[in-house]
PDB file of C-alpha atoms in Angstrom:
ATOM      1  CA  UNK A   1       8.961 -12.509 -16.345  1.00  0.00           C
ATOM      2  CA  UNK A   2       7.858 -12.217 -12.551  1.00  0.00           C
ATOM      3  CA  UNK A   3       4.108 -12.621 -11.878  1.00  0.00           C
ATOM      4  CA  UNK A   4       2.036 -10.803  -9.084  1.00  0.00           C
ATOM      5  CA  UNK A   5       0.357 -13.024  -6.484  1.00  0.00           C
ATOM      6  CA  UNK A   6      -3.091 -12.030  -7.535  1.00  0.00           C
ATOM      7  CA  UNK A   7      -5.688 -14.524  -8.036  1.00  0.00           C
ATOM      8  CA  UNK A   8      -9.017 -13.872  -9.766  1.00  0.00           C
ATOM      9  CA  UNK A   9     -11.657 -16.314 -10.174  1.00  0.00           C
ATOM     10  CA  UNK A  10     -15.101 -16.210 -11.268  1.00  0.00           C
ATOM     11  CA  UNK A  11     -16.492 -15.033  -7.860  1.00  0.00           C
ATOM     12  CA  UNK A  12     -13.530 -13.754  -5.695  1.00  0.00           C
ATOM     13  CA  UNK A  13     -10.209 -11.973  -5.965  1.00  0.00           C
ATOM     14  CA  UNK A  14      -7.135 -12.586  -3.861  1.00  0.00           C
ATOM     15  CA  UNK A  15      -4.439 -10.227  -3.366  1.00  0.00           C
ATOM     16  CA  UNK A  16      -1.035 -10.350  -1.550  1.00  0.00           C
ATOM     17  CA  UNK A  17       0.586  -6.980  -1.311  1.00  0.00           C
ATOM     18  CA  UNK A  18       3.136  -5.046   0.721  1.00  0.00           C
ATOM     19  CA  UNK A  19       3.486  -1.360   1.516  1.00  0.00           C
ATOM     20  CA  UNK A  20       6.029   0.990   3.135  1.00  0.00           C
ATOM     21  CA  UNK A  21       5.402   3.980   5.450  1.00  0.00           C
ATOM     22  CA  UNK A  22       8.327   6.622   4.723  1.00  0.00           C
ATOM     23  CA  UNK A  23       8.072   9.468   7.208  1.00  0.00           C
ATOM     24  CA  UNK A  24      10.274  12.403   6.933  1.00  0.00           C
ATOM     25  CA  UNK A  25      10.183  15.748   9.037  1.00  0.00           C
ATOM     26  CA  UNK A  26       6.625  14.946  10.128  1.00  0.00           C
ATOM     27  CA  UNK A  27       5.312  13.999   6.595  1.00  0.00           C
ATOM     28  CA  UNK A  28       4.460  10.800   5.084  1.00  0.00           C
ATOM     29  CA  UNK A  29       4.722   9.561   1.528  1.00  0.00           C
ATOM     30  CA  UNK A  30       1.473   8.741   0.332  1.00  0.00           C
ATOM     31  CA  UNK A  31       0.008   7.839  -3.268  1.00  0.00           C
ATOM     32  CA  UNK A  32      -3.050   9.729  -4.529  1.00  0.00           C
ATOM     33  CA  UNK A  33      -5.396   8.320  -7.317  1.00  0.00           C
ATOM     34  CA  UNK A  34      -7.443  10.248  -9.468  1.00  0.00           C
ATOM     35  CA  UNK A  35     -10.506  10.437  -7.144  1.00  0.00           C
ATOM     36  CA  UNK A  36      -8.351  11.858  -4.394  1.00  0.00           C
ATOM     37  CA  UNK A  37      -7.874   8.783  -2.243  1.00  0.00           C
ATOM     38  CA  UNK A  38      -4.384   8.152  -0.656  1.00  0.00           C
ATOM     39  CA  UNK A  39      -2.621   4.918   0.223  1.00  0.00           C
ATOM     40  CA  UNK A  40       0.522   3.883   1.595  1.00  0.00           C
ATOM     41  CA  UNK A  41       2.842   2.980  -1.428  1.00  0.00           C
ATOM     42  CA  UNK A  42       3.576  -0.421  -2.339  1.00  0.00           C
ATOM     43  CA  UNK A  43       2.454  -3.384  -4.624  1.00  0.00           C
ATOM     44  CA  UNK A  44       1.959  -6.832  -5.250  1.00  0.00           C
ATOM     45  CA  UNK A  45       4.435  -9.458  -4.008  1.00  0.00           C
ATOM     46  CA  UNK A  46       5.755 -11.594  -6.823  1.00  0.00           C
ATOM     47  CA  UNK A  47       5.930 -15.381  -6.693  1.00  0.00           C
ATOM     48  CA  UNK A  48       9.102 -16.567  -5.003  1.00  0.00           C
ATOM     49  CA  UNK A  49       9.936 -13.168  -3.724  1.00  0.00           C
ATOM     50  CA  UNK A  50       9.890 -12.042  -0.134  1.00  0.00           C
ATOM     51  CA  UNK A  51       7.862  -9.115   0.967  1.00  0.00           C
ATOM     52  CA  UNK A  52      10.982  -7.098   1.585  1.00  0.00           C
ATOM     53  CA  UNK A  53      12.392  -7.721  -1.886  1.00  0.00           C
ATOM     54  CA  UNK A  54       9.007  -6.916  -3.231  1.00  0.00           C
ATOM     55  CA  UNK A  55       8.780  -3.658  -1.524  1.00  0.00           C
ATOM     56  CA  UNK A  56      12.341  -2.393  -2.520  1.00  0.00           C
ATOM     57  CA  UNK A  57      11.392  -3.433  -6.005  1.00  0.00           C
ATOM     58  CA  UNK A  58       8.020  -1.654  -6.012  1.00  0.00           C
ATOM     59  CA  UNK A  59       9.598   1.605  -4.740  1.00  0.00           C
ATOM     60  CA  UNK A  60      12.470   1.429  -7.571  1.00  0.00           C
ATOM     61  CA  UNK A  61      10.143   0.544 -10.361  1.00  0.00           C
ATOM     62  CA  UNK A  62       7.435   3.141  -9.344  1.00  0.00           C
ATOM     63  CA  UNK A  63       9.441   6.244  -8.175  1.00  0.00           C
ATOM     64  CA  UNK A  64      12.896   5.299  -8.768  1.00  0.00           C
ATOM     65  CA  UNK A  65      13.722   5.215  -4.956  1.00  0.00           C
ATOM     66  CA  UNK A  66      16.352   3.063  -3.063  1.00  0.00           C
ATOM     67  CA  UNK A  67      14.709   2.326   0.136  1.00  0.00           C
ATOM     68  CA  UNK A  68      15.872   0.308   3.267  1.00  0.00           C
ATOM     69  CA  UNK A  69      13.383  -1.525   5.204  1.00  0.00           C
ATOM     70  CA  UNK A  70      13.409  -1.166   8.936  1.00  0.00           C
ATOM     71  CA  UNK A  71      10.944  -3.308  10.421  1.00  0.00           C
ATOM     72  CA  UNK A  72       7.453  -4.963   9.876  1.00  0.00           C
ATOM     73  CA  UNK A  73       5.010  -2.820  11.599  1.00  0.00           C
ATOM     74  CA  UNK A  74       1.584  -4.824  10.696  1.00  0.00           C
ATOM     75  CA  UNK A  75      -0.268  -7.515   8.934  1.00  0.00           C
ATOM     76  CA  UNK A  76      -3.777  -6.599   7.475  1.00  0.00           C
ATOM     77  CA  UNK A  77      -6.427  -8.958   6.575  1.00  0.00           C
ATOM     78  CA  UNK A  78      -8.532  -6.694   4.261  1.00  0.00           C
ATOM     79  CA  UNK A  79     -12.008  -7.607   2.606  1.00  0.00           C
ATOM     80  CA  UNK A  80     -13.098  -5.179  -0.127  1.00  0.00           C
ATOM     81  CA  UNK A  81     -14.734  -4.953  -3.476  1.00  0.00           C
ATOM     82  CA  UNK A  82     -12.653  -5.415  -6.494  1.00  0.00           C
ATOM     83  CA  UNK A  83     -14.550  -3.932  -9.052  1.00  0.00           C
ATOM     84  CA  UNK A  84     -17.880  -6.171  -8.901  1.00  0.00           C
ATOM     85  CA  UNK A  85     -15.808  -9.106  -6.806  1.00  0.00           C
ATOM     86  CA  UNK A  86     -15.132  -9.431  -3.302  1.00  0.00           C
ATOM     87  CA  UNK A  87     -11.529  -9.408  -2.595  1.00  0.00           C
ATOM     88  CA  UNK A  88      -9.627 -11.024   0.381  1.00  0.00           C
ATOM     89  CA  UNK A  89      -6.218  -9.377   0.480  1.00  0.00           C
ATOM     90  CA  UNK A  90      -3.269  -9.788   2.860  1.00  0.00           C
ATOM     91  CA  UNK A  91      -1.043  -6.896   3.279  1.00  0.00           C
ATOM     92  CA  UNK A  92       2.109  -6.441   5.078  1.00  0.00           C
ATOM     93  CA  UNK A  93       3.324  -2.928   6.183  1.00  0.00           C
ATOM     94  CA  UNK A  94       7.021  -1.925   6.985  1.00  0.00           C
ATOM     95  CA  UNK A  95       8.576   1.062   8.411  1.00  0.00           C
ATOM     96  CA  UNK A  96      11.040   2.067   5.647  1.00  0.00           C
ATOM     97  CA  UNK A  97      13.624   4.840   5.080  1.00  0.00           C
ATOM     98  CA  UNK A  98      15.315   6.250   1.685  1.00  0.00           C
ATOM     99  CA  UNK A  99      18.832   4.811   1.072  1.00  0.00           C
ATOM    100  CA  UNK A 100      19.500   7.982  -1.660  1.00  0.00           C
ATOM    101  CA  UNK A 101      17.490  11.270  -1.595  1.00  0.00           C
ATOM    102  CA  UNK A 102      16.802  11.119  -5.124  1.00  0.00           C
ATOM    103  CA  UNK A 103      12.980  11.799  -5.093  1.00  0.00           C
ATOM    104  CA  UNK A 104      11.415  15.146  -4.349  1.00  0.00           C
ATOM    105  CA  UNK A 105      11.391  15.537  -0.610  1.00  0.00           C
ATOM    106  CA  UNK A 106       8.313  17.734  -0.603  1.00  0.00           C
ATOM    107  CA  UNK A 107       5.205  18.514  -2.433  1.00  0.00           C
ATOM    108  CA  UNK A 108       3.798  16.068  -5.190  1.00  0.00           C
ATOM    109  CA  UNK A 109       5.207  14.305  -8.111  1.00  0.00           C
ATOM    110  CA  UNK A 110       3.311  12.345 -10.602  1.00  0.00           C
ATOM    111  CA  UNK A 111       3.755   8.869 -11.712  1.00  0.00           C
ATOM    112  CA  UNK A 112       2.299   6.109 -14.154  1.00  0.00           C
ATOM    113  CA  UNK A 113       1.713   2.452 -12.823  1.00  0.00           C
ATOM    114  CA  UNK A 114       0.672  -0.744 -14.439  1.00  0.00           C
ATOM    115  CA  UNK A 115      -1.879  -3.110 -12.718  1.00  0.00           C
ATOM    116  CA  UNK A 116      -1.997  -5.970 -15.247  1.00  0.00           C
ATOM    117  CA  UNK A 117      -3.303  -4.357 -18.619  1.00  0.00           C
ATOM    118  CA  UNK A 118      -4.496  -1.347 -16.663  1.00  0.00           C
ATOM    119  CA  UNK A 119      -2.368   2.109 -16.571  1.00  0.00           C
ATOM    120  CA  UNK A 120      -2.779   3.773 -13.407  1.00  0.00           C
ATOM    121  CA  UNK A 121      -2.029   7.728 -13.089  1.00  0.00           C
ATOM    122  CA  UNK A 122      -0.817   8.427  -9.502  1.00  0.00           C
ATOM    123  CA  UNK A 123       0.402  11.308  -7.515  1.00  0.00           C
ATOM    124  CA  UNK A 124       3.014  10.612  -4.720  1.00  0.00           C
ATOM    125  CA  UNK A 125       2.459  13.468  -2.091  1.00  0.00           C
ATOM    126  CA  UNK A 126       4.418  14.314   0.998  1.00  0.00           C
ATOM    127  CA  UNK A 127       1.304  14.720   3.459  1.00  0.00           C
ATOM    128  CA  UNK A 128       1.816  16.413   6.920  1.00  0.00           C
ATOM    129  CA  UNK A 129       1.108  13.741   9.722  1.00  0.00           C
ATOM    130  CA  UNK A 130      -1.450  16.264  11.317  1.00  0.00           C
ATOM    131  CA  UNK A 131      -3.500  16.201   8.057  1.00  0.00           C
ATOM    132  CA  UNK A 132      -4.054  12.625   7.898  1.00  0.00           C
ATOM    133  CA  UNK A 133      -7.449  13.037   9.856  1.00  0.00           C
ATOM    134  CA  UNK A 134      -8.817  15.289   7.118  1.00  0.00           C
ATOM    135  CA  UNK A 135      -8.183  13.109   3.882  1.00  0.00           C
ATOM    136  CA  UNK A 136      -9.253   9.713   2.615  1.00  0.00           C
ATOM    137  CA  UNK A 137      -6.373   7.242   3.454  1.00  0.00           C
ATOM    138  CA  UNK A 138      -6.145   3.564   3.133  1.00  0.00           C
ATOM    139  CA  UNK A 139      -5.571   1.709   5.225  1.00  0.00           C
ATOM    140  CA  UNK A 140      -8.199   3.609   7.524  1.00  0.00           C
ATOM    141  CA  UNK A 141      -5.951   2.353  10.637  1.00  0.00           C
ATOM    142  CA  UNK A 142      -3.080   4.477   9.481  1.00  0.00           C
ATOM    143  CA  UNK A 143      -2.763   6.599  12.587  1.00  0.00           C
ATOM    144  CA  UNK A 144      -2.463   3.316  14.604  1.00  0.00           C
ATOM    145  CA  UNK A 145       0.307   2.034  12.203  1.00  0.00           C
ATOM    146  CA  UNK A 146       2.336   5.333  12.870  1.00  0.00           C
ATOM    147  CA  UNK A 147       1.940   4.888  16.713  1.00  0.00           C
ATOM    148  CA  UNK A 148       5.431   3.701  18.348  1.00  0.00           C
ATOM    149  CA  UNK A 149       5.078   0.210  19.713  1.00  0.00           C
ATOM    150  CA  UNK A 150       6.875  -3.047  20.036  1.00  0.00           C
ATOM    151  CA  UNK A 151       5.886  -6.180  18.120  1.00  0.00           C
ATOM    152  CA  UNK A 152       3.767  -6.473  14.978  1.00  0.00           C
ATOM    153  CA  UNK A 153       0.243  -5.358  14.894  1.00  0.00           C
ATOM    154  CA  UNK A 154      -2.234  -7.661  13.256  1.00  0.00           C
ATOM    155  CA  UNK A 155      -5.870  -6.060  12.235  1.00  0.00           C
ATOM    156  CA  UNK A 156      -8.805  -6.914   9.974  1.00  0.00           C
ATOM    157  CA  UNK A 157     -10.654  -4.424   7.844  1.00  0.00           C
ATOM    158  CA  UNK A 158     -13.672  -5.024   6.007  1.00  0.00           C
ATOM    159  CA  UNK A 159     -15.738  -2.632   3.770  1.00  0.00           C
ATOM    160  CA  UNK A 160     -17.961  -5.447   2.623  1.00  0.00           C
ATOM    161  CA  UNK A 161     -21.785  -5.486   3.136  1.00  0.00           C
ATOM    162  CA  UNK A 162     -23.472  -8.770   4.467  1.00  0.00           C
ATOM    163  CA  UNK A 163     -24.811  -9.234   0.669  1.00  0.00           C
ATOM    164  CA  UNK A 164     -21.182  -8.929  -0.645  1.00  0.00           C
ATOM    165  CA  UNK A 165     -19.820 -11.589   1.780  1.00  0.00           C
ATOM    166  CA  UNK A 166     -22.464 -14.370   1.144  1.00  0.00           C
ATOM    167  CA  UNK A 167     -20.747 -17.394   0.195  1.00  0.00           C
ATOM    168  CA  UNK A 168     -17.562 -16.769   2.621  1.00  0.00           C
TER     169      UNK A 168
END
């Protein structure tokens, strides 16, 4: 059985993730949680798996979508609270496309995901690019990710307060 690269210690969490930006007809596919937060779809990389393999696996597992990976857009170093513990996350973002059009291409559709022993109910939604400023989206730098550029972007995000970063 495969294992996510996700470490939890007494004081910290480390997470290694990948996500895919899928844009069609000026709309982006995002996942939305029960608190109405949106995020670029993806998941944790497993041991001995490349980020591209992980991304293809995650889309197949979560929404039964066969994707092609076009190019690496960005690498993010992300610091945030995972429950009561500070999390250090390394996140790869790719531009992707559908190999088969077997998912809804507009509106929204529900899915259920597993994160360890936790069941997570999500909606996948097609959001017009012009609406990104009016919703809560992770990463917050999504509009910069969508800009046309050469090369790979690197960015650091932190939602931790100085008290939460003590011991770093």
